[in-house]
């Protein structure tokens, strides 16, 4: 493998260049890339030129570069994100049409939530910090709390051992309190996160399971914190999350039986 | 730049590995990758290992590899595809809710249509060969015909000079006939493509313009070919495409005036 004097491979450097683009800086000059990646300008220039030739980056008219359509195409067409999104979208649209609030789906990446999709009504919904392909902290979002509640104990302990940043007065940062929240999520099967990351916004999330009954994603909605009864949205959220899970092949046969027979009256 | 004996750089090979994944083959073994990329197995193995370390590929439980979430994240968060998609989505959802048929947005990549987004109702819509991050031929799709009609003359001549494959009896492959179709698209501002790529499906498409009044994408719907009056869908399609264009900053001031004053009764 070709490596620079610093022992870093060409691929590592190329990936660092790609990572230097963000939603807030979608176009960069080569000097900006060099600064952000700590690469010499000549090296950055050479790698950027090659990435442009390969279609991973595109050169804009003003000489700035940006992420290429081809890289998006390659990364999207066979990604699990796309698979899950494809299955979830019709359900998410139905949920969004009924609730008329942000509807989103997130997965766990490391100890953060990576949002795969977000549907928002035009000018009808509350402020929402989640972005598609954006990340948010696991302990301060409804999706994160669901993903953490159903993740392996080691990951939970890793997060609980971290210093957890406080975003609002409502962010749960105390490990003991967070343990209590996670236990409640497991018991109720959903979470209501009131203004934990943004004042004015309340998140509700429920788990999405795959055919091995593993929680692989969280479905969430963001509603105004002024909503007097956020828990009233839980049934439609839970039903939608179950619909997506079922479309992914989840749910044990007993539940299938309940579904085909209808709900048992005495339970 | 590090190059192999064949004169090919590490980045070129890495990109070829990434391109070997497709929607129909989302997971591959290293031997499959080596075969598809024509790389020696040891080289493929070394590069795959590094791409996994960098998060560009993920290793599945069975040892197969697939596109990594991180590459999708990097490619998505700052891509123009995502920008356009973000603006278009609320409009597309409204269109899809009304028409209840596949609603999609495509851009020109080379001489093909690259689909950025597709919304489909659950089990209500007709067969559709378009896939998100998938490509279809420019001359046989409604989106392609719109993109071609409004593209520079050189590109049109390039396409017209090609041998154009026939997919159904309705595919227009004759250059003279195709010129006529393109002229009609420019005149009417939309196209109806009846069963040109799939029997049973008719596409309608209209152009989306940016703030320089350039056609940068096509909005299309796919309806059953049995629909007795496909042109009846043109007004809602055109209005939606204009809405997206307007949100992108398009449309000359005269049109803005019409909008704010309401339609002129005598026109």
mmCIF file with all atom_site columns, C-alpha atoms in Angstrom, chain A residues 25-103:
data_model
loop_
_atom_site.group_PDB
_atom_site.id
_atom_site.type_symbol
_atom_site.label_atom_id
_atom_site.label_alt_id
_atom_site.label_comp_id
_atom_site.label_asym_id
_atom_site.label_entity_id
_atom_site.label_seq_id
_atom_site.pdbx_PDB_ins_code
_atom_site.Cartn_x
_atom_site.Cartn_y
_atom_site.Cartn_z
_atom_site.occupancy
_atom_site.B_iso_or_equiv
_atom_site.pdbx_formal_charge
_atom_site.auth_seq_id
_atom_site.auth_comp_id
_atom_site.auth_asym_id
_atom_site.auth_atom_id
_atom_site.pdbx_PDB_model_num
ATOM 1  C CA . UNK A 1 25  ? -19.460 23.668 3.811   1.00 0.00 ? 25  UNK A CA 1
ATOM 2  C CA . UNK A 1 26  ? -20.573 21.761 0.715   1.00 0.00 ? 26  UNK A CA 1
ATOM 3  C CA . UNK A 1 27  ? -18.017 23.479 -1.542  1.00 0.00 ? 27  UNK A CA 1
ATOM 4  C CA . UNK A 1 28  ? -14.368 24.053 -0.670  1.00 0.00 ? 28  UNK A CA 1
ATOM 5  C CA . UNK A 1 29  ? -11.272 25.439 -2.355  1.00 0.00 ? 29  UNK A CA 1
ATOM 6  C CA . UNK A 1 30  ? -8.165  23.287 -2.459  1.00 0.00 ? 30  UNK A CA 1
ATOM 7  C CA . UNK A 1 31  ? -6.508  25.542 0.143   1.00 0.00 ? 31  UNK A CA 1
ATOM 8  C CA . UNK A 1 32  ? -9.483  25.115 2.450   1.00 0.00 ? 32  UNK A CA 1
ATOM 9  C CA . UNK A 1 33  ? -9.264  21.353 1.973   1.00 0.00 ? 33  UNK A CA 1
ATOM 10 C CA . UNK A 1 34  ? -5.529  21.445 2.718   1.00 0.00 ? 34  UNK A CA 1
ATOM 11 C CA . UNK A 1 35  ? -6.185  23.414 5.902   1.00 0.00 ? 35  UNK A CA 1
ATOM 12 C CA . UNK A 1 36  ? -9.022  21.184 7.072   1.00 0.00 ? 36  UNK A CA 1
ATOM 13 C CA . UNK A 1 37  ? -7.109  17.963 6.408   1.00 0.00 ? 37  UNK A CA 1
ATOM 14 C CA . UNK A 1 38  ? -3.709  19.206 7.517   1.00 0.00 ? 38  UNK A CA 1
ATOM 15 C CA . UNK A 1 39  ? -2.249  18.148 4.181   1.00 0.00 ? 39  UNK A CA 1
ATOM 16 C CA . UNK A 1 40  ? 0.347   20.142 2.214   1.00 0.00 ? 40  UNK A CA 1
ATOM 17 C CA . UNK A 1 41  ? -1.413  22.186 -0.503  1.00 0.00 ? 41  UNK A CA 1
ATOM 18 C CA . UNK A 1 42  ? 0.480   20.353 -3.276  1.00 0.00 ? 42  UNK A CA 1
ATOM 19 C CA . UNK A 1 43  ? -0.659  16.993 -1.908  1.00 0.00 ? 43  UNK A CA 1
ATOM 20 C CA . UNK A 1 44  ? -4.228  18.199 -1.502  1.00 0.00 ? 44  UNK A CA 1
ATOM 21 C CA . UNK A 1 45  ? -4.152  19.584 -5.038  1.00 0.00 ? 45  UNK A CA 1
ATOM 22 C CA . UNK A 1 46  ? -2.873  16.301 -6.505  1.00 0.00 ? 46  UNK A CA 1
ATOM 23 C CA . UNK A 1 47  ? -5.415  14.171 -4.644  1.00 0.00 ? 47  UNK A CA 1
ATOM 24 C CA . UNK A 1 48  ? -8.317  16.512 -5.414  1.00 0.00 ? 48  UNK A CA 1
ATOM 25 C CA . UNK A 1 49  ? -7.414  16.469 -9.113  1.00 0.00 ? 49  UNK A CA 1
ATOM 26 C CA . UNK A 1 50  ? -7.461  12.694 -9.108  1.00 0.00 ? 50  UNK A CA 1
ATOM 27 C CA . UNK A 1 51  ? -10.710 12.496 -7.123  1.00 0.00 ? 51  UNK A CA 1
ATOM 28 C CA . UNK A 1 52  ? -12.288 14.852 -9.675  1.00 0.00 ? 52  UNK A CA 1
ATOM 29 C CA . UNK A 1 53  ? -11.057 12.652 -12.553 1.00 0.00 ? 53  UNK A CA 1
ATOM 30 C CA . UNK A 1 54  ? -12.598 9.640  -10.828 1.00 0.00 ? 54  UNK A CA 1
ATOM 31 C CA . UNK A 1 55  ? -15.951 11.392 -10.329 1.00 0.00 ? 55  UNK A CA 1
ATOM 32 C CA . UNK A 1 56  ? -15.702 11.276 -6.523  1.00 0.00 ? 56  UNK A CA 1
ATOM 33 C CA . UNK A 1 57  ? -15.528 15.089 -6.458  1.00 0.00 ? 57  UNK A CA 1
ATOM 34 C CA . UNK A 1 58  ? -16.895 17.613 -8.951  1.00 0.00 ? 58  UNK A CA 1
ATOM 35 C CA . UNK A 1 59  ? -15.304 20.933 -9.837  1.00 0.00 ? 59  UNK A CA 1
ATOM 36 C CA . UNK A 1 60  ? -17.749 23.832 -9.755  1.00 0.00 ? 60  UNK A CA 1
ATOM 37 C CA . UNK A 1 61  ? -17.615 26.734 -12.189 1.00 0.00 ? 61  UNK A CA 1
ATOM 38 C CA . UNK A 1 62  ? -15.773 28.970 -9.731  1.00 0.00 ? 62  UNK A CA 1
ATOM 39 C CA . UNK A 1 63  ? -12.961 26.416 -9.300  1.00 0.00 ? 63  UNK A CA 1
ATOM 40 C CA . UNK A 1 64  ? -14.249 25.228 -5.930  1.00 0.00 ? 64  UNK A CA 1
ATOM 41 C CA . UNK A 1 65  ? -14.824 21.512 -5.546  1.00 0.00 ? 65  UNK A CA 1
ATOM 42 C CA . UNK A 1 66  ? -17.736 19.597 -4.124  1.00 0.00 ? 66  UNK A CA 1
ATOM 43 C CA . UNK A 1 67  ? -18.963 16.066 -3.602  1.00 0.00 ? 67  UNK A CA 1
ATOM 44 C CA . UNK A 1 68  ? -19.569 14.342 -6.930  1.00 0.00 ? 68  UNK A CA 1
ATOM 45 C CA . UNK A 1 69  ? -22.880 12.894 -8.011  1.00 0.00 ? 69  UNK A CA 1
ATOM 46 C CA . UNK A 1 70  ? -21.064 9.693  -8.891  1.00 0.00 ? 70  UNK A CA 1
ATOM 47 C CA . UNK A 1 71  ? -19.813 9.089  -5.360  1.00 0.00 ? 71  UNK A CA 1
ATOM 48 C CA . UNK A 1 72  ? -23.320 9.686  -4.041  1.00 0.00 ? 72  UNK A CA 1
ATOM 49 C CA . UNK A 1 73  ? -24.623 7.281  -6.676  1.00 0.00 ? 73  UNK A CA 1
ATOM 50 C CA . UNK A 1 74  ? -22.109 4.567  -5.826  1.00 0.00 ? 74  UNK A CA 1
ATOM 51 C CA . UNK A 1 75  ? -22.567 4.991  -2.079  1.00 0.00 ? 75  UNK A CA 1
ATOM 52 C CA . UNK A 1 76  ? -26.360 5.091  -2.296  1.00 0.00 ? 76  UNK A CA 1
ATOM 53 C CA . UNK A 1 77  ? -27.297 2.406  -4.741  1.00 0.00 ? 77  UNK A CA 1
ATOM 54 C CA . UNK A 1 78  ? -26.026 -0.476 -2.650  1.00 0.00 ? 78  UNK A CA 1
ATOM 55 C CA . UNK A 1 79  ? -26.078 0.942  0.864   1.00 0.00 ? 79  UNK A CA 1
ATOM 56 C CA . UNK A 1 80  ? -28.009 -0.569 3.724   1.00 0.00 ? 80  UNK A CA 1
ATOM 57 C CA . UNK A 1 81  ? -29.162 2.962  4.479   1.00 0.00 ? 81  UNK A CA 1
ATOM 58 C CA . UNK A 1 82  ? -30.915 2.946  1.116   1.00 0.00 ? 82  UNK A CA 1
ATOM 59 C CA . UNK A 1 83  ? -32.427 -0.514 1.677   1.00 0.00 ? 83  UNK A CA 1
ATOM 60 C CA . UNK A 1 84  ? -33.909 0.462  5.008   1.00 0.00 ? 84  UNK A CA 1
ATOM 61 C CA . UNK A 1 85  ? -35.028 3.814  3.671   1.00 0.00 ? 85  UNK A CA 1
ATOM 62 C CA . UNK A 1 86  ? -36.741 2.177  0.697   1.00 0.00 ? 86  UNK A CA 1
ATOM 63 C CA . UNK A 1 87  ? -38.759 -0.101 2.968   1.00 0.00 ? 87  UNK A CA 1
ATOM 64 C CA . UNK A 1 88  ? -39.517 2.628  5.499   1.00 0.00 ? 88  UNK A CA 1
ATOM 65 C CA . UNK A 1 89  ? -40.481 5.464  3.160   1.00 0.00 ? 89  UNK A CA 1
ATOM 66 C CA . UNK A 1 90  ? -44.114 4.567  2.338   1.00 0.00 ? 90  UNK A CA 1
ATOM 67 C CA . UNK A 1 91  ? -44.785 4.053  6.069   1.00 0.00 ? 91  UNK A CA 1
ATOM 68 C CA . UNK A 1 92  ? -43.033 7.293  6.937   1.00 0.00 ? 92  UNK A CA 1
ATOM 69 C CA . UNK A 1 93  ? -45.060 9.182  4.351   1.00 0.00 ? 93  UNK A CA 1
ATOM 70 C CA . UNK A 1 94  ? -48.293 7.847  5.795   1.00 0.00 ? 94  UNK A CA 1
ATOM 71 C CA . UNK A 1 95  ? -47.177 8.766  9.326   1.00 0.00 ? 95  UNK A CA 1
ATOM 72 C CA . UNK A 1 96  ? -46.092 12.214 8.227   1.00 0.00 ? 96  UNK A CA 1
ATOM 73 C CA . UNK A 1 97  ? -49.361 12.779 6.371   1.00 0.00 ? 97  UNK A CA 1
ATOM 74 C CA . UNK A 1 98  ? -51.322 12.019 9.544   1.00 0.00 ? 98  UNK A CA 1
ATOM 75 C CA . UNK A 1 99  ? -49.119 13.689 12.158  1.00 0.00 ? 99  UNK A CA 1
ATOM 76 C CA . UNK A 1 100 ? -48.023 16.637 9.943   1.00 0.00 ? 100 UNK A CA 1
ATOM 77 C CA . UNK A 1 101 ? -44.757 16.889 11.860  1.00 0.00 ? 101 UNK A CA 1
ATOM 78 C CA . UNK A 1 102 ? -41.149 15.925 11.109  1.00 0.00 ? 102 UNK A CA 1
ATOM 79 C CA . UNK A 1 103 ? -40.859 12.177 10.663  1.00 0.00 ? 103 UNK A CA 1
#
